[in-house]
GROMACS .gro file of C-alpha atoms in nm:
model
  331
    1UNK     CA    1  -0.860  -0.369   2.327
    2UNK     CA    2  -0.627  -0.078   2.360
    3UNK     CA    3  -0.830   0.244   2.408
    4UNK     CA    4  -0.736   0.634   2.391
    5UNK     CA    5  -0.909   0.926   2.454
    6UNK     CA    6  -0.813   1.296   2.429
    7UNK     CA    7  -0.992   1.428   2.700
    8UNK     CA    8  -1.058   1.759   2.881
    9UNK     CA    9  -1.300   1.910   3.144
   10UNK     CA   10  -1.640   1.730   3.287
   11UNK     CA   11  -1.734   1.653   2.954
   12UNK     CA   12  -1.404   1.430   2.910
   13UNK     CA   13  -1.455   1.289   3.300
   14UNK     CA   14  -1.764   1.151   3.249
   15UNK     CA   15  -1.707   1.023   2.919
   16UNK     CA   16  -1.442   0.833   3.042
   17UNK     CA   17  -1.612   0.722   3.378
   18UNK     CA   18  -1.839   0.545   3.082
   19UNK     CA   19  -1.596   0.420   2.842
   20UNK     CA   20  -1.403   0.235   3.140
   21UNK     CA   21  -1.762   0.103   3.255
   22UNK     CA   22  -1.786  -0.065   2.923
   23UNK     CA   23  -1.480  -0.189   2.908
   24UNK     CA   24  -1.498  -0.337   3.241
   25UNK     CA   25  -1.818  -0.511   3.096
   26UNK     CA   26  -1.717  -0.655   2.768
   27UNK     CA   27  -1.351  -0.694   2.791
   28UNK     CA   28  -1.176  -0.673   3.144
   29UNK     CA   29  -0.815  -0.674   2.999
   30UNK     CA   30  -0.851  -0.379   2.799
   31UNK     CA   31  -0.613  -0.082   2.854
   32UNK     CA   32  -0.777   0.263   2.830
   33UNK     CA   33  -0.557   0.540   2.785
   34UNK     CA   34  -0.649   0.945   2.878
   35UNK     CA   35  -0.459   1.254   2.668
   36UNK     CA   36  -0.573   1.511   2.933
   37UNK     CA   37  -0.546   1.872   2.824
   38UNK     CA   38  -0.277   2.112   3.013
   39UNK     CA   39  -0.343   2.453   2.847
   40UNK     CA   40  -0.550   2.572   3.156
   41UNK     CA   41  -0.286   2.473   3.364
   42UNK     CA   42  -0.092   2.788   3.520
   43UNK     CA   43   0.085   2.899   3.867
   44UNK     CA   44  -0.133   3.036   4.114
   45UNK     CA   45  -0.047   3.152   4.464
   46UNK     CA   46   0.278   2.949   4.430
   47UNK     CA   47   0.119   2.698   4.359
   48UNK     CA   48   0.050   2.493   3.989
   49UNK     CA   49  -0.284   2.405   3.921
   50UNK     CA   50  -0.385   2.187   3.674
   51UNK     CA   51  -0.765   2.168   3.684
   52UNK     CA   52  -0.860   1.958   3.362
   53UNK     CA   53  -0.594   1.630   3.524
   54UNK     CA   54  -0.765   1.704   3.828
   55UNK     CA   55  -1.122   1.738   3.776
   56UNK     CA   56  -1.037   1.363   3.554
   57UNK     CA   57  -0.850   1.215   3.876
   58UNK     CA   58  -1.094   1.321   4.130
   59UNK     CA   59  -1.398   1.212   3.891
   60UNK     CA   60  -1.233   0.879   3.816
   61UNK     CA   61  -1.191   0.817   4.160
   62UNK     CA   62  -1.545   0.896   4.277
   63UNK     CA   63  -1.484   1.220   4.478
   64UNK     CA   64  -1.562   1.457   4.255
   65UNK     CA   65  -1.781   1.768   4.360
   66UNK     CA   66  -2.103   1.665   4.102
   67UNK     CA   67  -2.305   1.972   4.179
   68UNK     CA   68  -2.028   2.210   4.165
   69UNK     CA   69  -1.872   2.049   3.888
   70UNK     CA   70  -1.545   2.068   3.999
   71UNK     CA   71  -1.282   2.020   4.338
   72UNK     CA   72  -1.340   1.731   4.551
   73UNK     CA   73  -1.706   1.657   4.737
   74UNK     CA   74  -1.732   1.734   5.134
   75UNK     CA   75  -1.460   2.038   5.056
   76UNK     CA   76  -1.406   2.335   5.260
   77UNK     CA   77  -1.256   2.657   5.115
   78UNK     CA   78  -1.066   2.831   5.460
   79UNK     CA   79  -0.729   2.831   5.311
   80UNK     CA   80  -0.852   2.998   4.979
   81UNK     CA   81  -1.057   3.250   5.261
   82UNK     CA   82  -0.759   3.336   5.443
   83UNK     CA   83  -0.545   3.396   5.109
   84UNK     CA   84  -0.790   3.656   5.009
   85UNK     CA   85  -0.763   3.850   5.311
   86UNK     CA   86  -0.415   3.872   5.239
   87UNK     CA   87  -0.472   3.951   4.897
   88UNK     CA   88  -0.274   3.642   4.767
   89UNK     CA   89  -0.417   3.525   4.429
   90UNK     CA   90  -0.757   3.581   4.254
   91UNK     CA   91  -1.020   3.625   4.486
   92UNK     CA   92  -1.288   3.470   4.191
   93UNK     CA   93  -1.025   3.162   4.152
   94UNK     CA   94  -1.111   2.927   4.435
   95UNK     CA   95  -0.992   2.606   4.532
   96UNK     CA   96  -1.147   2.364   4.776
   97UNK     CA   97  -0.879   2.258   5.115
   98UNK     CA   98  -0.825   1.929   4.967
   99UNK     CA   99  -0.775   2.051   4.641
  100UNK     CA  100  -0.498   2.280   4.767
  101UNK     CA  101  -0.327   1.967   4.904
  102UNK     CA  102  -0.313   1.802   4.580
  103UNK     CA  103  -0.172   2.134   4.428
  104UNK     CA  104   0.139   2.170   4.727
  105UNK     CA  105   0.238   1.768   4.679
  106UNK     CA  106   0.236   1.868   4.281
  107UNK     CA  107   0.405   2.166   4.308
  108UNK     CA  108   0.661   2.061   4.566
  109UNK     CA  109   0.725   1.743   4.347
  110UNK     CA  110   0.783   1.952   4.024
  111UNK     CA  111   1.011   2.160   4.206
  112UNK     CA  112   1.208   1.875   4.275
  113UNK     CA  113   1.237   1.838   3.895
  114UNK     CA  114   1.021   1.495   3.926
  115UNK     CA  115   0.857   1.569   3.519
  116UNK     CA  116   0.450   1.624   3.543
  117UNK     CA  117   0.374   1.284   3.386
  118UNK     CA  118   0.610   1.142   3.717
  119UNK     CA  119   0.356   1.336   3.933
  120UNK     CA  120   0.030   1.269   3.790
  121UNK     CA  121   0.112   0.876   3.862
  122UNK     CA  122   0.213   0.979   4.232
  123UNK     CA  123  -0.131   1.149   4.241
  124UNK     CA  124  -0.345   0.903   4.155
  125UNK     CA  125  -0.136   0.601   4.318
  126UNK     CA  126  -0.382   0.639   4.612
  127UNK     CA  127  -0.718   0.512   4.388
  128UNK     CA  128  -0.810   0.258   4.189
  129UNK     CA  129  -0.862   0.473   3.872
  130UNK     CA  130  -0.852   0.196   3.625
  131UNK     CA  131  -0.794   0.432   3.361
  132UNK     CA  132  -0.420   0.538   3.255
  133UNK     CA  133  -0.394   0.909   3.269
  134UNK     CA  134  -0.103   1.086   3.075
  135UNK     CA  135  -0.065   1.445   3.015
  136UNK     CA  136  -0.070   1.619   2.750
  137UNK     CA  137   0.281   1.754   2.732
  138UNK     CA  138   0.550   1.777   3.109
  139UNK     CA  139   0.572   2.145   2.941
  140UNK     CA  140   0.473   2.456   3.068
  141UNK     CA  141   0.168   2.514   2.846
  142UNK     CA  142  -0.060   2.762   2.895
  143UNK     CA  143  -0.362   2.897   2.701
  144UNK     CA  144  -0.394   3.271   2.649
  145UNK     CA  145  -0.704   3.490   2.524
  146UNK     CA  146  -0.665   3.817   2.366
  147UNK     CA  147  -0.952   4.065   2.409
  148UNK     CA  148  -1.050   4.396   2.369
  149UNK     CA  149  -0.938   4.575   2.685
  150UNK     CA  150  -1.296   4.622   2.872
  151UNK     CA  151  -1.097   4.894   3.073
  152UNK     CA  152  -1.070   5.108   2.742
  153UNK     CA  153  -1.365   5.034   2.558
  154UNK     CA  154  -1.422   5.177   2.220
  155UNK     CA  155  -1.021   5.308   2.119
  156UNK     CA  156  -0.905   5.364   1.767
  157UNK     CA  157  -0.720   5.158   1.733
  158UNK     CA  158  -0.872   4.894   2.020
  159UNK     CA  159  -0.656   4.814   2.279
  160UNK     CA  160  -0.544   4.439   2.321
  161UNK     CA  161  -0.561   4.259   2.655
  162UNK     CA  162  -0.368   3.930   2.706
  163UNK     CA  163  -0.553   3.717   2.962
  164UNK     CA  164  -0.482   3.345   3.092
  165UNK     CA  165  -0.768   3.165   3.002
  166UNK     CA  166  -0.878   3.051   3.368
  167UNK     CA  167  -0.896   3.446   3.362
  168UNK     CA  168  -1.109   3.491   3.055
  169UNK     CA  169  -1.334   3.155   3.151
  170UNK     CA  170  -1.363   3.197   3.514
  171UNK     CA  171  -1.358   3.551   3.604
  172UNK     CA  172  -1.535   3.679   3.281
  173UNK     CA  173  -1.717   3.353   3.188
  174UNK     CA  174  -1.585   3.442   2.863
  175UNK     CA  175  -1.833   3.718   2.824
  176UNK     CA  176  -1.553   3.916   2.664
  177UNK     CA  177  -1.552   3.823   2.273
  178UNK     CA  178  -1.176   3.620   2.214
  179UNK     CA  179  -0.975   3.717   1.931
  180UNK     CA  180  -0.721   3.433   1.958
  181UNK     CA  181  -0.550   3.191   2.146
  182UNK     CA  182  -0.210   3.156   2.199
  183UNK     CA  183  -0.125   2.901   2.349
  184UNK     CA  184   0.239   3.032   2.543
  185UNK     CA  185   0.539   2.822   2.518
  186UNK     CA  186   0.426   2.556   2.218
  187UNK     CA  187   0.647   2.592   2.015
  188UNK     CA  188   0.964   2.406   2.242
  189UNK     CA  189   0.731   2.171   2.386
  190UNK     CA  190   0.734   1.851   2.345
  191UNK     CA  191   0.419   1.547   2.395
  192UNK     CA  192   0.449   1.360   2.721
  193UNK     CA  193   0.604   1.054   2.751
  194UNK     CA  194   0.354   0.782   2.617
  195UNK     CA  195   0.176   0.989   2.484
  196UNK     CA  196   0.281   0.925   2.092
  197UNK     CA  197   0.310   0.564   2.187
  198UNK     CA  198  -0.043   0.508   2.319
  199UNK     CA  199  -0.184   0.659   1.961
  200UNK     CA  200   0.064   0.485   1.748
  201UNK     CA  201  -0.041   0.167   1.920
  202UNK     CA  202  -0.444   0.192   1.971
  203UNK     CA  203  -0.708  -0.005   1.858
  204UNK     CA  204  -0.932   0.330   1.875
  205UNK     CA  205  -0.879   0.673   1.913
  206UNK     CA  206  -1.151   0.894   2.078
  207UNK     CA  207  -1.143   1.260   2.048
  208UNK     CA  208  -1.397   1.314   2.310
  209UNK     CA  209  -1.697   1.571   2.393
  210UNK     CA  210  -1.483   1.871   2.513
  211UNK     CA  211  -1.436   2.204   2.399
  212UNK     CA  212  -1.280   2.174   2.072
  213UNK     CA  213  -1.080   2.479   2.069
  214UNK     CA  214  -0.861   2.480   2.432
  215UNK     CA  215  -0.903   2.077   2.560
  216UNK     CA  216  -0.921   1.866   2.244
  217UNK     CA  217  -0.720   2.188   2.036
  218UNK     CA  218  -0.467   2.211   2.262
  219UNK     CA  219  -0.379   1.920   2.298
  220UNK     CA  220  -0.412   1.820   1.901
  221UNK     CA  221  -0.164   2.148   1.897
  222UNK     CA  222   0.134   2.044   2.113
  223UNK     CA  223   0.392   1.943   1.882
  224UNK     CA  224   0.372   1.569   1.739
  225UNK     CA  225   0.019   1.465   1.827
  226UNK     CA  226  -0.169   1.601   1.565
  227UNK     CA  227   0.038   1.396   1.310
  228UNK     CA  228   0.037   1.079   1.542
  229UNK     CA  229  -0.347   1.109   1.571
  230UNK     CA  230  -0.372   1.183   1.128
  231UNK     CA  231  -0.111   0.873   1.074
  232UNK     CA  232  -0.263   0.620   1.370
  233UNK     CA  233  -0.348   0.286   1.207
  234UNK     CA  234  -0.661   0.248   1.451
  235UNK     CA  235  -0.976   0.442   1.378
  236UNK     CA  236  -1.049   0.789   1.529
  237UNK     CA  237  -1.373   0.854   1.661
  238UNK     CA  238  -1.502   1.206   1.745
  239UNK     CA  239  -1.813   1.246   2.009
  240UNK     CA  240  -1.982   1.520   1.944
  241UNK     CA  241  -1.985   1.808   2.221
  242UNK     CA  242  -2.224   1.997   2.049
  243UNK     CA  243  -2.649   1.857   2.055
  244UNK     CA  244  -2.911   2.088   1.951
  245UNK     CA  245  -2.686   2.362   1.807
  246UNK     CA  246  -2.608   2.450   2.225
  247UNK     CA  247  -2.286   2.377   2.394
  248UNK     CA  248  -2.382   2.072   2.672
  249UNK     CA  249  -2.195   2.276   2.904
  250UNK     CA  250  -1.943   2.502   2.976
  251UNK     CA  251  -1.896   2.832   2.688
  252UNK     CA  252  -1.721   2.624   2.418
  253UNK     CA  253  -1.938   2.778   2.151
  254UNK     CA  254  -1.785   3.111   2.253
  255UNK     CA  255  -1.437   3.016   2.162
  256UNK     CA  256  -1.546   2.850   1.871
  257UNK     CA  257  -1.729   3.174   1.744
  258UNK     CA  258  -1.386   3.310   1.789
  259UNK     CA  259  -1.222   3.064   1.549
  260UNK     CA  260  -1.535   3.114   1.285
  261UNK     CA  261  -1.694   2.806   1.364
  262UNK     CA  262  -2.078   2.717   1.422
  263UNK     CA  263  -2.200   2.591   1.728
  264UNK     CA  264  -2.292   2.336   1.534
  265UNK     CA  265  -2.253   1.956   1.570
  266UNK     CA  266  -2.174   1.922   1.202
  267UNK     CA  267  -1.967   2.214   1.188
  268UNK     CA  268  -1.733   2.095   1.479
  269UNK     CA  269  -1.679   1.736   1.247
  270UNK     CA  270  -1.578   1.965   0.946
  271UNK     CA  271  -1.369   2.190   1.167
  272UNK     CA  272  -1.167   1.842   1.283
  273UNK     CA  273  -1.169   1.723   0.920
  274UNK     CA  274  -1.216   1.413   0.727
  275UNK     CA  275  -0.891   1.166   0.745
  276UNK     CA  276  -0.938   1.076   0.384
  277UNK     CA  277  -0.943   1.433   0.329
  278UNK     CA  278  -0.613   1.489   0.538
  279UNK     CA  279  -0.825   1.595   0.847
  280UNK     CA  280  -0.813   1.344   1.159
  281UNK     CA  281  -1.225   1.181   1.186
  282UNK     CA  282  -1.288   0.830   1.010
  283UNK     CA  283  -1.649   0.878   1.216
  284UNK     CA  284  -1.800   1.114   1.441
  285UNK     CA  285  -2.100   1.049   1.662
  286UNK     CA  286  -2.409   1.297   1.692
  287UNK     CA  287  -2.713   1.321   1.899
  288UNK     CA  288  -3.031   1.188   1.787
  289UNK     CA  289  -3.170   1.617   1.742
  290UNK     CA  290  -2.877   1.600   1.477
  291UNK     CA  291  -2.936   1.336   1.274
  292UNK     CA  292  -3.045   1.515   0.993
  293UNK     CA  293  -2.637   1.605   0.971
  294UNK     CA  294  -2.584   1.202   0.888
  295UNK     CA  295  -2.631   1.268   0.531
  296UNK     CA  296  -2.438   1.573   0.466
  297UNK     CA  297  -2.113   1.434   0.654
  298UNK     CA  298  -2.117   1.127   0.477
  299UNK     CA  299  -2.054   1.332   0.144
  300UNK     CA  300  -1.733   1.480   0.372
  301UNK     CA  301  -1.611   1.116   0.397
  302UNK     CA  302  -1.688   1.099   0.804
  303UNK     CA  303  -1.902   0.815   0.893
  304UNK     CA  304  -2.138   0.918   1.139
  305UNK     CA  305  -2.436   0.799   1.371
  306UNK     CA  306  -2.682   0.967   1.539
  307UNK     CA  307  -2.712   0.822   1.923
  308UNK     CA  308  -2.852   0.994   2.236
  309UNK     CA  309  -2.545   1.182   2.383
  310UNK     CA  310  -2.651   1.308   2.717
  311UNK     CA  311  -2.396   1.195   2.992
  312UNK     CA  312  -2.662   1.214   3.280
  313UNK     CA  313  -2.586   0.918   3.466
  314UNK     CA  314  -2.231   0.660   3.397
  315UNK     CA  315  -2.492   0.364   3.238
  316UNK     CA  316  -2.564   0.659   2.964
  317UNK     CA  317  -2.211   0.741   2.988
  318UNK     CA  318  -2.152   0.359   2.882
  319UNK     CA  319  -2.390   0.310   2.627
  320UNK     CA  320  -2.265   0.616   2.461
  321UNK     CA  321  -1.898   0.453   2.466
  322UNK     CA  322  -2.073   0.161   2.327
  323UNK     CA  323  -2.183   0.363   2.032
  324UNK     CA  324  -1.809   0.452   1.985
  325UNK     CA  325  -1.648   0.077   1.975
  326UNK     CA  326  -1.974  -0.042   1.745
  327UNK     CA  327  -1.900   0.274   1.524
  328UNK     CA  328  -1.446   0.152   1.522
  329UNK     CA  329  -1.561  -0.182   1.405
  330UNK     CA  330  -1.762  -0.084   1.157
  331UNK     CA  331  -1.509   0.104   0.948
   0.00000   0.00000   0.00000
């Protein structure tokens, strides 16, 4: 069993911290393969942070800050302290010590030309992940939101602010309503390494339960992988990240209001499309609150169950990944 999942965020982490549990149970050779989103990557302080490969590396390997919901667990934050009494960086961007570590050996290694995909294995060399983890694209990346300027509120013609995201998510919590996002430097970049390979050669593809628009969007945007995931032989599974008509965490449904889409578990399926009907879902899995969507996407041609989706602890995690292989072998 040869297993991919695009993947971003918490929501992607612990998904996968399930789908390798079941694996691990049922078939112990299996290969399971991570698409981790790069469009909140950026350069920070000197420094290039990638925080959806790392909040999947430190999960994976068990030192991940669960309360938080990011950095490492046990972390101390002097470094980011002393750079904001310099005035170095975003003083509402902080990074844990340990985290900054990971972020010097990355950056020194890229500027030694060694290609992201290079330093992502270097990174995780020191655990056990089980799990192969492949970046979206070795490209610079990086998603943008365009605002309103809050600074000049109410201009004829409205003023446009370009923000990074981290920006827009972390320093706004994306209380400012998006207009778009551009996602800077697509159009020369090019999929990772193994990335086309592992699609073209699954036995199921998993677009997992992160924010549609910048972790699974992104990455479905960077040149190539859209069309490998539309033209994979295996079957491609969506998880819903949506239960209830409320985001399960995060602000997803405020970039999807910004793309006119519900926050709506049915409405994310449609927005991903039926393969038959040139979109990319053969099925799509919902919560149990949803079910009464079953119906309606089976007229759209996407197969779907209705299975309890909250990710509270990794055996829910697992049974939820369970529901996804079941759901492949039934098409």
């Amino acid at each position: 069993m040869n297993v991919v999942v695009l993947a971003g965020g918490v929501g992607g982490s612990r998904f996968l911290t399930g789908m390798r549990a079941r694996l691990r149970a049922s078939d112990p050779e299996a290969q399971l393969t991570a698409v981790v989103n790069t469009g909140d990557d950026l350069w920070l302080a000197g420094l290039r942070i990638t925080p959806d490969l790392d909040t999947i590396m430190y999960t994976l390997a068990g030192i991940n800050d669960t309360e938080r919901g990011w950095g490492r667990v046990g972390e101390t934050e002097r470094v980011s302290g002393e750079l904001r009494e310099w005035g170095v960086g975003w003083p509402w961007f902080t990074l844990g010590d340990l985290d900054v570590s990971a972020s010097i050996a990355r950056s020194a290694w890229l500027r030694d030309g060694v290609p992201l995909h290079e330093v992502v294995e270097r990174l995780i060399a020191r655990w056990p992940l089980g799990v192969r983890l492949l970046p979206a694209t070795d490209d610079e990346v990086e998603t943008h939101v365009i605002v309103e300027d809050p600074d000049r509120p109410g201009q004829v013609p409205a003023e446009r602010l370009e923000l990074h995201f981290q920006e827009w998510w972390t320093r706004y919590r994306a209380s400012l309503p998006a207009l778009a996002f551009p996602q800077r430097g697509i159009e020369t970049a090019a999929a990772a390494p193994g990335v086309l390979e592992a699609i073209a050669t699954a036995d199921v593809v998993v677009l997992g339960p992160s924010n549609p628009v910048v972790s699974i969007g992104a990455i479905l945007n960077i040149p190539g992988v859209r069309e490998a995931v539309r033209s994979t032989p295996a079957p491609v599974i969506g998880v819903s990240p949506i239960i209830g008509g409320a985001v399960v965490r995060g602000m997803a449904d405020a970039c999807l209001t910004a793309i006119g889409v519900e926050t709506d578990a049915a409405a994310v399926a449609r927005h991903y499309g039926s393969r038959a009907a040139g979109g990319l879902l053969d099925a799509w899995l919902v919560d149990t609150v949803d079910a009464h969507a079953v119906e309606g996407l089976a007229v759209d041609r996407i197969a779907t169950r209705a299975v309890p989706l909250w990710m509270t602890d990794e055996p829910l995690s697992a049974a939820i990944a369970g529901a996804v292989l079941e759901l492949a072998r039934s098409l």
